[in-house]
Tab-separated table of C-alpha atoms in Angstrom:
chain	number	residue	atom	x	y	z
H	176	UNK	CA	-3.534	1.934	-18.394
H	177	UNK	CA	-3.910	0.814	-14.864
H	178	UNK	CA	-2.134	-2.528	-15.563
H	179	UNK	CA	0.756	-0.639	-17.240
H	180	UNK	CA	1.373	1.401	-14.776
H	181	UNK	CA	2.723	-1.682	-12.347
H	182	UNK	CA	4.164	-3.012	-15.958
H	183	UNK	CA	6.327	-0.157	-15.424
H	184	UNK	CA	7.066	-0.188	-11.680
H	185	UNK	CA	8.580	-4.030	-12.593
H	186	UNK	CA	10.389	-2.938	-15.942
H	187	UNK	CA	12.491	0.120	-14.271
H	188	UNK	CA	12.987	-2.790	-11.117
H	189	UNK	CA	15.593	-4.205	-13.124
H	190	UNK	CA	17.343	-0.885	-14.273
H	191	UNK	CA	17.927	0.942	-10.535
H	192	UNK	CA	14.820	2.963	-10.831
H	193	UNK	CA	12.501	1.746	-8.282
H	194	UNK	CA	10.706	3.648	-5.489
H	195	UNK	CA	7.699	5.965	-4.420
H	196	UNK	CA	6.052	7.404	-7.648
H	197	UNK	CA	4.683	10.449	-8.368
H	198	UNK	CA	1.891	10.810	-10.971
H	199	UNK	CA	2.113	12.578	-14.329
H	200	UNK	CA	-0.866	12.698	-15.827
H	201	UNK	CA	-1.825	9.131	-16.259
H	202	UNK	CA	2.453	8.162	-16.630
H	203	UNK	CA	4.161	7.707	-13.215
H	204	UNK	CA	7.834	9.042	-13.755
H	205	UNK	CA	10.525	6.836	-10.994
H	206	UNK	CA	12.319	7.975	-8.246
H	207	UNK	CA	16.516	7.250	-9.370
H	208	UNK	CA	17.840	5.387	-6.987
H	209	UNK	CA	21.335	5.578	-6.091
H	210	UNK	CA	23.607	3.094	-5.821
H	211	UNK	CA	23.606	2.997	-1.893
H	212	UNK	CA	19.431	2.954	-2.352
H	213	UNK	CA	20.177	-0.545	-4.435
H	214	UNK	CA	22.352	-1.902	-2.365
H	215	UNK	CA	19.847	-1.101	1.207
H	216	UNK	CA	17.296	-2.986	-0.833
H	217	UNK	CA	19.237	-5.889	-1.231
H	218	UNK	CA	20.553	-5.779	2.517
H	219	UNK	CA	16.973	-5.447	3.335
H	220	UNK	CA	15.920	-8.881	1.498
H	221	UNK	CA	18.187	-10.837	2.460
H	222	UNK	CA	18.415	-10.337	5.785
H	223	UNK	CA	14.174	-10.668	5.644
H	224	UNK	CA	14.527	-13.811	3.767
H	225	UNK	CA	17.320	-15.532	6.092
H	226	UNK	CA	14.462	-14.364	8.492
H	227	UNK	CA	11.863	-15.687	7.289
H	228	UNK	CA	13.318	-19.374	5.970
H	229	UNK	CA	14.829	-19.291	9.735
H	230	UNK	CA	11.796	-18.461	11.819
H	231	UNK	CA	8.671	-18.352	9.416
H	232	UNK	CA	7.686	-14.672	9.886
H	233	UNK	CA	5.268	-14.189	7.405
H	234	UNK	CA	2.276	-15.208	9.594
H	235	UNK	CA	3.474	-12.337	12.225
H	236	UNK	CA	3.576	-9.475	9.865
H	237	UNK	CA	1.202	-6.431	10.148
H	238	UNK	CA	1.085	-4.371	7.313
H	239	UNK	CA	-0.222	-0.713	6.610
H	240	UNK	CA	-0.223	2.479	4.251
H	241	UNK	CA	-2.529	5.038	3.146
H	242	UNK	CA	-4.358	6.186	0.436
H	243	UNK	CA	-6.548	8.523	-1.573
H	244	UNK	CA	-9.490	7.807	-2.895
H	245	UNK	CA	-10.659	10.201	-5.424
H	246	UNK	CA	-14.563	10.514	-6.000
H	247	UNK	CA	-14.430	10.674	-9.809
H	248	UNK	CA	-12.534	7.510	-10.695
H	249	UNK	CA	-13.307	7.045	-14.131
H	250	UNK	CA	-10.556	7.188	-17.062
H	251	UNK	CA	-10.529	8.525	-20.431
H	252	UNK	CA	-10.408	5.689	-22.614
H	253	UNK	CA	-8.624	5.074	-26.314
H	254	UNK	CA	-11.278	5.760	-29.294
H	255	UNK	CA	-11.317	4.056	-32.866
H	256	UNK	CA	-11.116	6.858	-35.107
H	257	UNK	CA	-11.992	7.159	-39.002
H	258	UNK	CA	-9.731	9.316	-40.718
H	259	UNK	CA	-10.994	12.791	-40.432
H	260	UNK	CA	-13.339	11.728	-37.754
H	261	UNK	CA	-13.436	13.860	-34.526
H	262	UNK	CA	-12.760	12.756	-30.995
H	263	UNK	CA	-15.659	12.571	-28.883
H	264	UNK	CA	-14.616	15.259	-26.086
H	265	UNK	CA	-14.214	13.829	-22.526
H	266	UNK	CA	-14.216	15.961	-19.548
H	267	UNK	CA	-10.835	16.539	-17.567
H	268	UNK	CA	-10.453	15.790	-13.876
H	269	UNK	CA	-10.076	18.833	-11.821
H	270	UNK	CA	-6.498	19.986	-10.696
H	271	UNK	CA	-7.913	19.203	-6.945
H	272	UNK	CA	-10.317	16.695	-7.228
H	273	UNK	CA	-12.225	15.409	-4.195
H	274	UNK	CA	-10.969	12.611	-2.313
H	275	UNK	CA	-10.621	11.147	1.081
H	276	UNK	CA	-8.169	9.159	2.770
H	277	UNK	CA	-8.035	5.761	4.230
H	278	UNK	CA	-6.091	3.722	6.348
H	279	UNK	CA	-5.769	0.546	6.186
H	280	UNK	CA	-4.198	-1.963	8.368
H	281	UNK	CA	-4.093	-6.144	7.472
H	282	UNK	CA	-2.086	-9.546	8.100
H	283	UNK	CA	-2.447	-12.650	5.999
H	284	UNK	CA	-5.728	-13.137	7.878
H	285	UNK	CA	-7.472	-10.330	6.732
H	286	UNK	CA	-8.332	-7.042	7.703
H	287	UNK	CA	-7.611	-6.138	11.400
H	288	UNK	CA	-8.575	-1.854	11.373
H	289	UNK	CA	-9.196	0.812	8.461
H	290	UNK	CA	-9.841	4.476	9.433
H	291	UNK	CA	-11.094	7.576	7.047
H	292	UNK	CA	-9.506	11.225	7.828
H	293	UNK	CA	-12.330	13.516	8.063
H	294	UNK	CA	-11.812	16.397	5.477
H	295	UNK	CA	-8.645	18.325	5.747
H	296	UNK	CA	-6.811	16.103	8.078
H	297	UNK	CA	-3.173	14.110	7.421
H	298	UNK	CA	-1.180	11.722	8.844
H	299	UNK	CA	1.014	13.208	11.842
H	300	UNK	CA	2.534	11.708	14.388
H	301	UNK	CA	-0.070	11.924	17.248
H	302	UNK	CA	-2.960	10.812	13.997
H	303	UNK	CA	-0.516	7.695	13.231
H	304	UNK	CA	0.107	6.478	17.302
H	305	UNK	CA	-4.323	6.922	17.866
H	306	UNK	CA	-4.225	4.665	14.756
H	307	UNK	CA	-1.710	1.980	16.325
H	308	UNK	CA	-3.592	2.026	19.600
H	309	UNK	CA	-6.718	1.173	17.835
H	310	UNK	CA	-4.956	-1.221	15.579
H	311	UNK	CA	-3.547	-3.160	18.359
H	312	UNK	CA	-7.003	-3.224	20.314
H	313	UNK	CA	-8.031	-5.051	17.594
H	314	UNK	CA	-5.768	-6.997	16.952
H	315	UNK	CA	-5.657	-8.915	20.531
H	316	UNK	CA	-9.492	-9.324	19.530
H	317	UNK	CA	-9.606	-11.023	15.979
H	318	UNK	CA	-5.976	-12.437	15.900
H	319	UNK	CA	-5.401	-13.176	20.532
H	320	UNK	CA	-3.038	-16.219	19.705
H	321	UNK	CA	-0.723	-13.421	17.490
H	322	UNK	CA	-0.660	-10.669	20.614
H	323	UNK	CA	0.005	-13.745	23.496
H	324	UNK	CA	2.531	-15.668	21.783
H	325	UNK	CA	4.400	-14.052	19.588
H	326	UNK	CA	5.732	-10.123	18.902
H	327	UNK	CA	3.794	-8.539	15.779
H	328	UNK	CA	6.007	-7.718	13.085
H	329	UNK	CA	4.983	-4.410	11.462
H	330	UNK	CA	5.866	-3.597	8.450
H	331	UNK	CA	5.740	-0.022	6.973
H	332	UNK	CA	7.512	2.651	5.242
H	333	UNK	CA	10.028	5.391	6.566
H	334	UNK	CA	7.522	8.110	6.271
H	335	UNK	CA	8.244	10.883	8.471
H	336	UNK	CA	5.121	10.065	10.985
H	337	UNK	CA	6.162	6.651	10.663
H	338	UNK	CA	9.912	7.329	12.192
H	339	UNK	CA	9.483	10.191	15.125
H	340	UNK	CA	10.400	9.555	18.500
H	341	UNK	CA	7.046	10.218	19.696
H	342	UNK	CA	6.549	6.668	17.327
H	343	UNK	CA	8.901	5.216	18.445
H	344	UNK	CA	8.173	5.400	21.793
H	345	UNK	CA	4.317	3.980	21.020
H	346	UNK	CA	5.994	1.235	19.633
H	347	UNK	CA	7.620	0.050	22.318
H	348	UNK	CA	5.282	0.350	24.714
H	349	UNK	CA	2.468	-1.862	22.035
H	350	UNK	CA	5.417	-4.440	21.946
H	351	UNK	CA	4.995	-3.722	17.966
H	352	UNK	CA	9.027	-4.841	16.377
H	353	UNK	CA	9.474	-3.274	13.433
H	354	UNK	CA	10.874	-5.115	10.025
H	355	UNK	CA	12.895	-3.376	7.743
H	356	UNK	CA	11.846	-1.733	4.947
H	357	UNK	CA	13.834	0.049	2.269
H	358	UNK	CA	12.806	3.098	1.232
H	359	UNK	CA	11.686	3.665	-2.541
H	360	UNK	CA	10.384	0.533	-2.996
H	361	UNK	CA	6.678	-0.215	-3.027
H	362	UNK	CA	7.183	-3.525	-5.077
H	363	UNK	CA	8.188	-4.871	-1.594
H	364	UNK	CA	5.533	-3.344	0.151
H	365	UNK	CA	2.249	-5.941	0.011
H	366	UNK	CA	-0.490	-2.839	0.649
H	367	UNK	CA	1.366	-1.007	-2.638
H	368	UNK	CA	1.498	-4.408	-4.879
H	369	UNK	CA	-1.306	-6.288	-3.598
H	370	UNK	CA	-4.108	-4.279	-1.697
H	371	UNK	CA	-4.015	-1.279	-3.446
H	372	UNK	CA	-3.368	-2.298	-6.975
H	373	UNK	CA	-6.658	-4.816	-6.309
H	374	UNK	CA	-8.478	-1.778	-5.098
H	375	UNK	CA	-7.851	0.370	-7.608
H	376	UNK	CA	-9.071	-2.134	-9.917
H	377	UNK	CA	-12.255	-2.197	-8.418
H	378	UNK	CA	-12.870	1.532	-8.131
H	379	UNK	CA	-12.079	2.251	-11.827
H	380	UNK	CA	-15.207	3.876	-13.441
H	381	UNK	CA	-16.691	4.803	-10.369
H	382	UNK	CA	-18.346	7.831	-9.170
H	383	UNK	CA	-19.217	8.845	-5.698
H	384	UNK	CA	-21.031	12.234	-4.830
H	385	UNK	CA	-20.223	11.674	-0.984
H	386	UNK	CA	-17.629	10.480	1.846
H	387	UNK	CA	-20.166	7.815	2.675
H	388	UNK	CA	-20.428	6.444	-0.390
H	389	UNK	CA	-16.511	6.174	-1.135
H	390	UNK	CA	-17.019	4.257	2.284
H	391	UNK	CA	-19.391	2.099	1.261
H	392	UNK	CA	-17.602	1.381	-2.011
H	393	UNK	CA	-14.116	0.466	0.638
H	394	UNK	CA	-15.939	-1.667	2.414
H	395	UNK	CA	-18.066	-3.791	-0.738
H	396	UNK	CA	-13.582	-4.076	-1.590
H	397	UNK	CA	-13.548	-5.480	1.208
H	398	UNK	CA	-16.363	-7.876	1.543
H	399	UNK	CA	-15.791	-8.810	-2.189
H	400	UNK	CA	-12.191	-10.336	-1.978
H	401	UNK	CA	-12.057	-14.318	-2.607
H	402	UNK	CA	-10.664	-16.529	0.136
H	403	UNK	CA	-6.693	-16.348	0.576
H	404	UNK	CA	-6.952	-13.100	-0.517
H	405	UNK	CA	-4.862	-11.352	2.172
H	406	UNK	CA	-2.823	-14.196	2.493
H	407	UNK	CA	-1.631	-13.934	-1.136
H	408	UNK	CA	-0.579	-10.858	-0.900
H	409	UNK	CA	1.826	-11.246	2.179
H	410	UNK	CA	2.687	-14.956	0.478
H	411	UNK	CA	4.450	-13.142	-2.110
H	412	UNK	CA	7.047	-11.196	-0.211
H	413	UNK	CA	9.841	-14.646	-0.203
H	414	UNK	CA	9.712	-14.117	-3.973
H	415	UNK	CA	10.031	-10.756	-4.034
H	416	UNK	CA	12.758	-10.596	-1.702
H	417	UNK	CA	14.647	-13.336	-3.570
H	418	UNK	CA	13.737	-11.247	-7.022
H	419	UNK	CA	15.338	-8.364	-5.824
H	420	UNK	CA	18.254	-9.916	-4.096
């Protein structure tokens, strides 16, 4: 089930419905795009890709998202049944389940910051510019050569934190240029096809009983991925961009 659910994300590519999905049960039903939607994505690759063949961007991106991560992660799976023969009863997640959510921010070169809300807290705008501060603190420490030499590229979503003026202004003042991204589209996003797809791989059948031990599970993620890793993931995007153009 967790592989078909990006099956489908690539299927409904190809037939205009692409985009942010919402889960239904263990189904994700696809946003409709519209035929404006289609065409933004294709603006959006093309003028990336031109980019990219012209100056050789993908070493400059910074990429970032959020996520849950839910402290019962196991799945109900499929049974062989005799005829006549009953199911053996599995319990059902909770309409709220506990989770927490993480931030994480990366480049082809790995990871550069990842933060966990504490209980109760989302993403606003003031949450989102502490975490760019941070991220670019960081970043002039692992990756100096990328800060000194060259303008970061970030790439992320249009979520509302992501485009207020109080953002925008952080941006400029970090130096941070920002790439375009079309909305509805998280098979161009690497942290969406890549990072989180890997990570939910890892965490299926897990169960925590704490915030520190979902922690502690994020970071053995982390310390588990093979060399190149990170810099498959943003390695990808040409193709992708090409695919959907």
């Amino acid at each position: 089930m967790e592989n078909l659910k990006y099956r489908i994300i690539y299927e409904y590519e190809f037939r205009g419905k692409l985009g942010r999905l919402k889960s239904l049960k263990d189904g994700y039903l696809p946003h409709e795009l519209t035929k404006a939607n289609r065409q933004t994505r294709v603006d959006c690759c093309v003028t990336l890709l031109n980019r990219h063949n012209n100056e050789g961007i993908l070493n400059r991106i910074i990429t970032c998202y959020e996520k849950w991560i839910l402290y019962d992660n196991r799945k109900c799976s499929a049974q062989w049944l005799d005829p006549g023969q009953p199911a053996k009863s599995c319990p059902k997640r909770k309409l709220t389940p506990k989770k927490l959510l993480v931030s994480v921010w990366w480049t082809s070169a790995g990871i550069v910051h990842c933060s966990f809300l504490k209980s109760g807290q989302t993403i606003t705008a003031d949450v989102y510019c502490q975490q760019l501060q941070t991220m670019m603190e960081k970043l002039a420490a692992k990756q100096p050569r990328l800060v000194n030499r060259s303008t970061p590229l970030l790439l992320h979503d249009n979520a509302g934190p992501h485009t207020t003026q109080q953002t925008a202004t952080k941006l400029e003042e970090l130096q941070l240029e920002c790439i375009r991204h079309p909305p509805y589209s998280p098979d161009l996003a690497p942290t969406d096809y890549h990072f989180f797809r890997n990570l939910d791989n890892f965490l299926q059948g897990k169960k925590f009983n704490c915030d520190g031990a979902v922690q502690i599970a994020f970071t053995d993620f982390i310390n588990s991925r093979p060399t190149g890793f990170f810099s498959k993931g943003i390695n990808e995007l040409p193709m992708r961009w090409q695919k959907c153009i």
